[in-house]
mmCIF file with all atom_site columns, C-alpha atoms in Angstrom:
data_model
loop_
_atom_site.group_PDB
_atom_site.id
_atom_site.type_symbol
_atom_site.label_atom_id
_atom_site.label_alt_id
_atom_site.label_comp_id
_atom_site.label_asym_id
_atom_site.label_entity_id
_atom_site.label_seq_id
_atom_site.pdbx_PDB_ins_code
_atom_site.Cartn_x
_atom_site.Cartn_y
_atom_site.Cartn_z
_atom_site.occupancy
_atom_site.B_iso_or_equiv
_atom_site.pdbx_formal_charge
_atom_site.auth_seq_id
_atom_site.auth_comp_id
_atom_site.auth_asym_id
_atom_site.auth_atom_id
_atom_site.pdbx_PDB_model_num
ATOM 1   C CA . MET H 1 1   ? 13.149  22.419 2.927   1.00 74.00 ? 1   MET H CA 1
ATOM 2   C CA . ARG H 1 2   ? 15.656  20.169 1.214   1.00 78.00 ? 2   ARG H CA 1
ATOM 3   C CA . PHE H 1 3   ? 16.571  20.129 -2.449  1.00 74.00 ? 3   PHE H CA 1
ATOM 4   C CA . ALA H 1 4   ? 15.507  16.462 -2.493  1.00 81.00 ? 4   ALA H CA 1
ATOM 5   C CA . ASP H 1 5   ? 11.939  17.595 -1.638  1.00 84.00 ? 5   ASP H CA 1
ATOM 6   C CA . ILE H 1 6   ? 11.565  19.120 -5.114  1.00 82.00 ? 6   ILE H CA 1
ATOM 7   C CA . ASP H 1 7   ? 9.913   17.098 -7.875  1.00 82.00 ? 7   ASP H CA 1
ATOM 8   C CA . SER H 1 8   ? 10.362  17.237 -11.655 1.00 83.00 ? 8   SER H CA 1
ATOM 9   C CA . PHE H 1 9   ? 7.903   20.158 -11.861 1.00 83.00 ? 9   PHE H CA 1
ATOM 10  C CA . GLY H 1 10  ? 10.198  22.306 -9.691  1.00 83.00 ? 10  GLY H CA 1
ATOM 11  C CA . HIS H 1 11  ? 8.020   22.433 -6.574  1.00 85.00 ? 11  HIS H CA 1
ATOM 12  C CA . VAL H 1 12  ? 7.776   20.513 -3.314  1.00 88.00 ? 12  VAL H CA 1
ATOM 13  C CA . ASN H 1 13  ? 6.378   17.058 -4.019  1.00 87.00 ? 13  ASN H CA 1
ATOM 14  C CA . ASN H 1 14  ? 2.972   16.406 -2.473  1.00 87.00 ? 14  ASN H CA 1
ATOM 15  C CA . VAL H 1 15  ? 4.293   13.495 -0.380  1.00 90.00 ? 15  VAL H CA 1
ATOM 16  C CA . ARG H 1 16  ? 6.954   15.723 1.188   1.00 92.00 ? 16  ARG H CA 1
ATOM 17  C CA . PHE H 1 17  ? 4.230   17.892 2.692   1.00 94.00 ? 17  PHE H CA 1
ATOM 18  C CA . LEU H 1 18  ? 3.232   14.881 4.804   1.00 94.00 ? 18  LEU H CA 1
ATOM 19  C CA . ASP H 1 19  ? 6.809   14.824 6.128   1.00 94.00 ? 19  ASP H CA 1
ATOM 20  C CA . TYR H 1 20  ? 6.558   18.502 7.088   1.00 94.00 ? 20  TYR H CA 1
ATOM 21  C CA . LEU H 1 21  ? 3.282   17.832 8.926   1.00 96.00 ? 21  LEU H CA 1
ATOM 22  C CA . GLU H 1 22  ? 4.773   14.821 10.686  1.00 94.00 ? 22  GLU H CA 1
ATOM 23  C CA . ASP H 1 23  ? 7.810   16.818 11.827  1.00 93.00 ? 23  ASP H CA 1
ATOM 24  C CA . ALA H 1 24  ? 5.543   19.474 13.363  1.00 94.00 ? 24  ALA H CA 1
ATOM 25  C CA . ARG H 1 25  ? 3.215   16.898 14.934  1.00 93.00 ? 25  ARG H CA 1
ATOM 26  C CA . VAL H 1 26  ? 6.057   14.915 16.517  1.00 89.00 ? 26  VAL H CA 1
ATOM 27  C CA . SER H 1 27  ? 7.567   18.105 17.876  1.00 88.00 ? 27  SER H CA 1
ATOM 28  C CA . MET H 1 28  ? 4.282   19.060 19.533  1.00 88.00 ? 28  MET H CA 1
ATOM 29  C CA . LEU H 1 29  ? 3.197   15.661 20.805  1.00 86.00 ? 29  LEU H CA 1
ATOM 30  C CA . TRP H 1 30  ? 6.531   14.398 22.103  1.00 77.00 ? 30  TRP H CA 1
ATOM 31  C CA . GLU H 1 31  ? 7.366   17.635 23.932  1.00 64.00 ? 31  GLU H CA 1
ATOM 32  C CA . ARG H 1 32  ? 6.131   15.933 27.084  1.00 58.00 ? 32  ARG H CA 1
ATOM 33  C CA . PRO H 1 33  ? 7.384   12.519 28.239  1.00 52.00 ? 33  PRO H CA 1
ATOM 34  C CA . ARG H 1 34  ? 6.234   9.619  26.111  1.00 53.00 ? 34  ARG H CA 1
ATOM 35  C CA . GLU H 1 35  ? 5.939   7.310  29.085  1.00 51.00 ? 35  GLU H CA 1
ATOM 36  C CA . LEU H 1 36  ? 3.708   8.201  32.017  1.00 54.00 ? 36  LEU H CA 1
ATOM 37  C CA . ALA H 1 37  ? 3.464   5.892  35.013  1.00 55.00 ? 37  ALA H CA 1
ATOM 38  C CA . GLY H 1 38  ? 5.097   3.138  32.964  1.00 54.00 ? 38  GLY H CA 1
ATOM 39  C CA . ARG H 1 39  ? 2.422   3.284  30.234  1.00 54.00 ? 39  ARG H CA 1
ATOM 40  C CA . ARG H 1 40  ? 3.231   4.197  26.659  1.00 56.00 ? 40  ARG H CA 1
ATOM 41  C CA . GLN H 1 41  ? 1.176   7.024  25.242  1.00 69.00 ? 41  GLN H CA 1
ATOM 42  C CA . ASP H 1 42  ? 0.795   5.719  21.689  1.00 87.00 ? 42  ASP H CA 1
ATOM 43  C CA . LEU H 1 43  ? -1.147  7.466  18.951  1.00 92.00 ? 43  LEU H CA 1
ATOM 44  C CA . VAL H 1 44  ? -1.931  6.342  15.414  1.00 94.00 ? 44  VAL H CA 1
ATOM 45  C CA . VAL H 1 45  ? -2.910  8.406  12.399  1.00 96.00 ? 45  VAL H CA 1
ATOM 46  C CA . ALA H 1 46  ? -6.436  7.568  11.262  1.00 97.00 ? 46  ALA H CA 1
ATOM 47  C CA . ARG H 1 47  ? -6.811  10.163 8.512   1.00 97.00 ? 47  ARG H CA 1
ATOM 48  C CA . HIS H 1 48  ? -4.972  12.913 6.617   1.00 97.00 ? 48  HIS H CA 1
ATOM 49  C CA . GLU H 1 49  ? -6.558  15.602 4.454   1.00 97.00 ? 49  GLU H CA 1
ATOM 50  C CA . ILE H 1 50  ? -4.478  18.088 2.484   1.00 97.00 ? 50  ILE H CA 1
ATOM 51  C CA . ASP H 1 51  ? -5.612  21.044 0.415   1.00 97.00 ? 51  ASP H CA 1
ATOM 52  C CA . TYR H 1 52  ? -2.840  22.419 -1.788  1.00 96.00 ? 52  TYR H CA 1
ATOM 53  C CA . ARG H 1 53  ? -3.295  26.180 -2.177  1.00 97.00 ? 53  ARG H CA 1
ATOM 54  C CA . ARG H 1 54  ? -0.109  27.323 -3.952  1.00 96.00 ? 54  ARG H CA 1
ATOM 55  C CA . PRO H 1 55  ? 2.974   25.580 -5.310  1.00 94.00 ? 55  PRO H CA 1
ATOM 56  C CA . LEU H 1 56  ? 5.998   25.807 -3.035  1.00 93.00 ? 56  LEU H CA 1
ATOM 57  C CA . THR H 1 57  ? 9.277   26.039 -4.927  1.00 90.00 ? 57  THR H CA 1
ATOM 58  C CA . PHE H 1 58  ? 12.800  25.557 -3.616  1.00 88.00 ? 58  PHE H CA 1
ATOM 59  C CA . ARG H 1 59  ? 14.064  28.560 -1.690  1.00 87.00 ? 59  ARG H CA 1
ATOM 60  C CA . ALA H 1 60  ? 16.500  29.527 1.040   1.00 86.00 ? 60  ALA H CA 1
ATOM 61  C CA . ASP H 1 61  ? 13.832  31.140 3.244   1.00 91.00 ? 61  ASP H CA 1
ATOM 62  C CA . PRO H 1 62  ? 11.993  28.704 5.514   1.00 90.00 ? 62  PRO H CA 1
ATOM 63  C CA . VAL H 1 63  ? 8.275   28.145 5.663   1.00 93.00 ? 63  VAL H CA 1
ATOM 64  C CA . ARG H 1 64  ? 6.497   27.399 8.912   1.00 95.00 ? 64  ARG H CA 1
ATOM 65  C CA . VAL H 1 65  ? 3.919   24.870 9.948   1.00 97.00 ? 65  VAL H CA 1
ATOM 66  C CA . GLU H 1 66  ? 1.247   26.366 12.187  1.00 96.00 ? 66  GLU H CA 1
ATOM 67  C CA . MET H 1 67  ? -0.788  23.755 14.029  1.00 96.00 ? 67  MET H CA 1
ATOM 68  C CA . TRP H 1 68  ? -3.703  23.640 16.475  1.00 96.00 ? 68  TRP H CA 1
ATOM 69  C CA . VAL H 1 69  ? -6.283  21.206 17.843  1.00 96.00 ? 69  VAL H CA 1
ATOM 70  C CA . THR H 1 70  ? -9.778  21.561 16.386  1.00 96.00 ? 70  THR H CA 1
ATOM 71  C CA . GLU H 1 71  ? -11.629 18.567 17.893  1.00 96.00 ? 71  GLU H CA 1
ATOM 72  C CA . ILE H 1 72  ? -11.132 16.369 20.936  1.00 96.00 ? 72  ILE H CA 1
ATOM 73  C CA . SER H 1 73  ? -13.155 13.299 21.908  1.00 96.00 ? 73  SER H CA 1
ATOM 74  C CA . SER H 1 74  ? -12.512 10.503 24.378  1.00 96.00 ? 74  SER H CA 1
ATOM 75  C CA . VAL H 1 75  ? -10.308 8.483  21.989  1.00 97.00 ? 75  VAL H CA 1
ATOM 76  C CA . ARG H 1 76  ? -9.358  10.804 19.134  1.00 97.00 ? 76  ARG H CA 1
ATOM 77  C CA . PHE H 1 77  ? -8.469  14.354 18.230  1.00 97.00 ? 77  PHE H CA 1
ATOM 78  C CA . THR H 1 78  ? -8.002  16.414 15.094  1.00 97.00 ? 78  THR H CA 1
ATOM 79  C CA . LEU H 1 79  ? -5.079  18.670 14.288  1.00 97.00 ? 79  LEU H CA 1
ATOM 80  C CA . ALA H 1 80  ? -5.344  21.465 11.738  1.00 97.00 ? 80  ALA H CA 1
ATOM 81  C CA . TYR H 1 81  ? -2.276  22.872 10.006  1.00 97.00 ? 81  TYR H CA 1
ATOM 82  C CA . GLU H 1 82  ? -1.198  25.629 7.682   1.00 97.00 ? 82  GLU H CA 1
ATOM 83  C CA . ILE H 1 83  ? 2.112   25.568 5.850   1.00 97.00 ? 83  ILE H CA 1
ATOM 84  C CA . ARG H 1 84  ? 2.898   29.164 5.062   1.00 97.00 ? 84  ARG H CA 1
ATOM 85  C CA . ASP H 1 85  ? 5.211   32.113 5.149   1.00 96.00 ? 85  ASP H CA 1
ATOM 86  C CA . ASP H 1 86  ? 4.256   35.696 6.019   1.00 96.00 ? 86  ASP H CA 1
ATOM 87  C CA . GLU H 1 87  ? 2.658   36.334 2.615   1.00 96.00 ? 87  GLU H CA 1
ATOM 88  C CA . THR H 1 88  ? 1.477   33.004 1.212   1.00 97.00 ? 88  THR H CA 1
ATOM 89  C CA . LEU H 1 89  ? -0.579  30.023 2.351   1.00 98.00 ? 89  LEU H CA 1
ATOM 90  C CA . TYR H 1 90  ? 0.712   26.902 0.572   1.00 97.00 ? 90  TYR H CA 1
ATOM 91  C CA . VAL H 1 91  ? -1.178  24.088 2.297   1.00 97.00 ? 91  VAL H CA 1
ATOM 92  C CA . GLU H 1 92  ? -4.100  23.591 4.649   1.00 98.00 ? 92  GLU H CA 1
ATOM 93  C CA . ALA H 1 93  ? -4.311  20.144 6.234   1.00 98.00 ? 93  ALA H CA 1
ATOM 94  C CA . ARG H 1 94  ? -5.997  18.064 8.904   1.00 98.00 ? 94  ARG H CA 1
ATOM 95  C CA . THR H 1 95  ? -4.955  14.885 10.701  1.00 98.00 ? 95  THR H CA 1
ATOM 96  C CA . VAL H 1 96  ? -7.133  12.684 12.892  1.00 98.00 ? 96  VAL H CA 1
ATOM 97  C CA . LEU H 1 97  ? -5.149  10.838 15.560  1.00 97.00 ? 97  LEU H CA 1
ATOM 98  C CA . VAL H 1 98  ? -6.451  7.992  17.710  1.00 97.00 ? 98  VAL H CA 1
ATOM 99  C CA . ALA H 1 99  ? -5.131  7.022  21.128  1.00 95.00 ? 99  ALA H CA 1
ATOM 100 C CA . TYR H 1 100 ? -3.883  3.468  20.826  1.00 94.00 ? 100 TYR H CA 1
ATOM 101 C CA . ASP H 1 101 ? -2.911  0.678  23.185  1.00 91.00 ? 101 ASP H CA 1
ATOM 102 C CA . ALA H 1 102 ? -0.133  -1.176 21.378  1.00 87.00 ? 102 ALA H CA 1
ATOM 103 C CA . ALA H 1 103 ? -0.102  -4.086 23.830  1.00 87.00 ? 103 ALA H CA 1
ATOM 104 C CA . GLU H 1 104 ? -3.831  -4.694 23.318  1.00 90.00 ? 104 GLU H CA 1
ATOM 105 C CA . ALA H 1 105 ? -3.762  -3.680 19.617  1.00 92.00 ? 105 ALA H CA 1
ATOM 106 C CA . ARG H 1 106 ? -6.860  -1.505 19.977  1.00 94.00 ? 106 ARG H CA 1
ATOM 107 C CA . PRO H 1 107 ? -7.930  2.083  20.555  1.00 95.00 ? 107 PRO H CA 1
ATOM 108 C CA . ARG H 1 108 ? -7.873  3.413  24.109  1.00 94.00 ? 108 ARG H CA 1
ATOM 109 C CA . ARG H 1 109 ? -9.265  6.435  25.920  1.00 95.00 ? 109 ARG H CA 1
ATOM 110 C CA . LEU H 1 110 ? -7.206  9.589  26.217  1.00 94.00 ? 110 LEU H CA 1
ATOM 111 C CA . ASP H 1 111 ? -6.381  10.131 29.873  1.00 89.00 ? 111 ASP H CA 1
ATOM 112 C CA . GLU H 1 112 ? -6.895  13.391 31.770  1.00 90.00 ? 112 GLU H CA 1
ATOM 113 C CA . ASP H 1 113 ? -3.248  14.424 31.372  1.00 85.00 ? 113 ASP H CA 1
ATOM 114 C CA . GLU H 1 114 ? -3.422  13.936 27.607  1.00 88.00 ? 114 GLU H CA 1
ATOM 115 C CA . LEU H 1 115 ? -6.710  15.836 27.351  1.00 91.00 ? 115 LEU H CA 1
ATOM 116 C CA . ALA H 1 116 ? -5.316  18.744 29.373  1.00 88.00 ? 116 ALA H CA 1
ATOM 117 C CA . TYR H 1 117 ? -2.200  18.822 27.195  1.00 88.00 ? 117 TYR H CA 1
ATOM 118 C CA . LEU H 1 118 ? -4.241  18.879 23.980  1.00 91.00 ? 118 LEU H CA 1
ATOM 119 C CA . LYS H 1 119 ? -6.500  21.644 25.277  1.00 92.00 ? 119 LYS H CA 1
ATOM 120 C CA . ARG H 1 120 ? -3.424  23.887 25.533  1.00 89.00 ? 120 ARG H CA 1
ATOM 121 C CA . PHE H 1 121 ? -3.319  23.847 21.719  1.00 91.00 ? 121 PHE H CA 1
ATOM 122 C CA . SER H 1 122 ? -7.060  23.990 21.189  1.00 91.00 ? 122 SER H CA 1
ATOM 123 C CA . ALA H 1 123 ? -8.903  26.485 19.012  1.00 79.00 ? 123 ALA H CA 1
ATOM 124 C CA . LEU H 1 124 ? -12.017 25.477 20.976  1.00 66.00 ? 124 LEU H CA 1
ATOM 125 C CA . ALA H 1 125 ? -13.469 27.550 23.796  1.00 50.00 ? 125 ALA H CA 1
ATOM 126 C CA . PRO H 1 126 ? -12.189 26.388 27.238  1.00 52.00 ? 126 PRO H CA 1
#
């Protein structure tokens, strides 16, 4: 958390929460190589939903973003998140991501490697 994340009401601005979610998502999804067999593995955000549960004020102690996969289809998947500390849940959120072919400017199918990677983070039964 940065001091600049705080708004005039003294808590983290709602837009900053999207930054926190993006930081966690990028960390998870770019852990593996972005290019496989010379093909970019692009994804685009199709939807965000955020439920604000408690105000988060500036503090020295960090909060964490917990994230998991809740749905997987052939071209899209959904991530669920909680922004929290050990005692308090501040935000619950969801993001729908779509596999995208930038060269063709259209959605594409997730390949087997991508599906296997996502299943590692899945809350779904194997």
